[in-house]
Short mmCIF file of C-alpha atoms in Angstrom, two decimals:
data_model
loop_
_atom_site.label_atom_id
_atom_site.label_comp_id
_atom_site.label_asym_id
_atom_site.label_seq_id
_atom_site.Cartn_x
_atom_site.Cartn_y
_atom_site.Cartn_z
CA VAL A 1 -78.83 13.74 -62.22
CA LYS A 2 -80.48 16.66 -60.51
CA ASN A 3 -78.15 17.22 -57.60
CA ARG A 4 -77.97 13.56 -56.75
CA PRO A 5 -74.36 12.67 -56.14
CA GLY A 6 -73.18 9.54 -57.74
CA HIS A 7 -70.39 8.02 -60.21
CA ILE A 8 -70.09 5.43 -62.85
CA PHE A 9 -68.05 2.38 -61.97
CA ASN A 10 -67.05 0.95 -65.68
CA LEU A 11 -64.80 -1.85 -66.29
CA GLY A 12 -64.97 -1.35 -70.04
CA HIS A 13 -61.72 -1.79 -71.63
CA GLY A 14 -60.11 -1.77 -68.40
CA ILE A 15 -60.30 -5.57 -67.58
CA HIS A 16 -58.35 -8.43 -69.11
CA LYS A 17 -60.59 -10.93 -70.94
CA ASN A 18 -58.94 -13.92 -69.11
CA THR A 19 -59.80 -12.50 -65.45
CA PRO A 20 -61.91 -14.92 -63.60
CA VAL A 21 -65.45 -14.06 -63.52
CA ASP A 22 -65.84 -14.50 -59.55
CA HIS A 23 -63.12 -11.90 -59.28
CA VAL A 24 -64.76 -9.57 -60.94
CA ALA A 25 -68.20 -10.20 -59.02
CA ALA A 26 -66.34 -9.64 -56.16
CA LEU A 27 -65.30 -6.15 -57.23
CA ILE A 28 -68.66 -5.51 -58.15
CA ASP A 29 -70.08 -6.66 -55.06
CA PHE A 30 -67.35 -4.44 -53.06
CA VAL A 31 -68.18 -1.45 -55.03
CA HIS A 32 -72.13 -2.06 -54.26
CA GLU A 33 -71.48 -2.42 -50.65
CA TYR A 34 -68.88 0.10 -50.32
CA THR A 35 -70.74 2.99 -51.82
CA ALA A 36 -74.27 1.64 -50.32
CA THR A 37 -72.59 2.43 -46.59
CA SER A 38 -70.11 5.37 -47.40
CA ASP A 39 -70.49 9.12 -47.97
CA VAL A 40 -67.02 8.90 -49.80
CA SER A 41 -66.78 8.15 -53.18
CA LEU A 42 -63.62 5.78 -54.40
#
């Protein structure tokens, strides 16, 4: 949006319904921490 780099991390249909919630939370935390401190996108 308006020359701002970024990405969308979407779990959507790519996550199994039996995935433990704490695993999903850890993944989301990782993405937030990594992208907040890195100039490189995943």
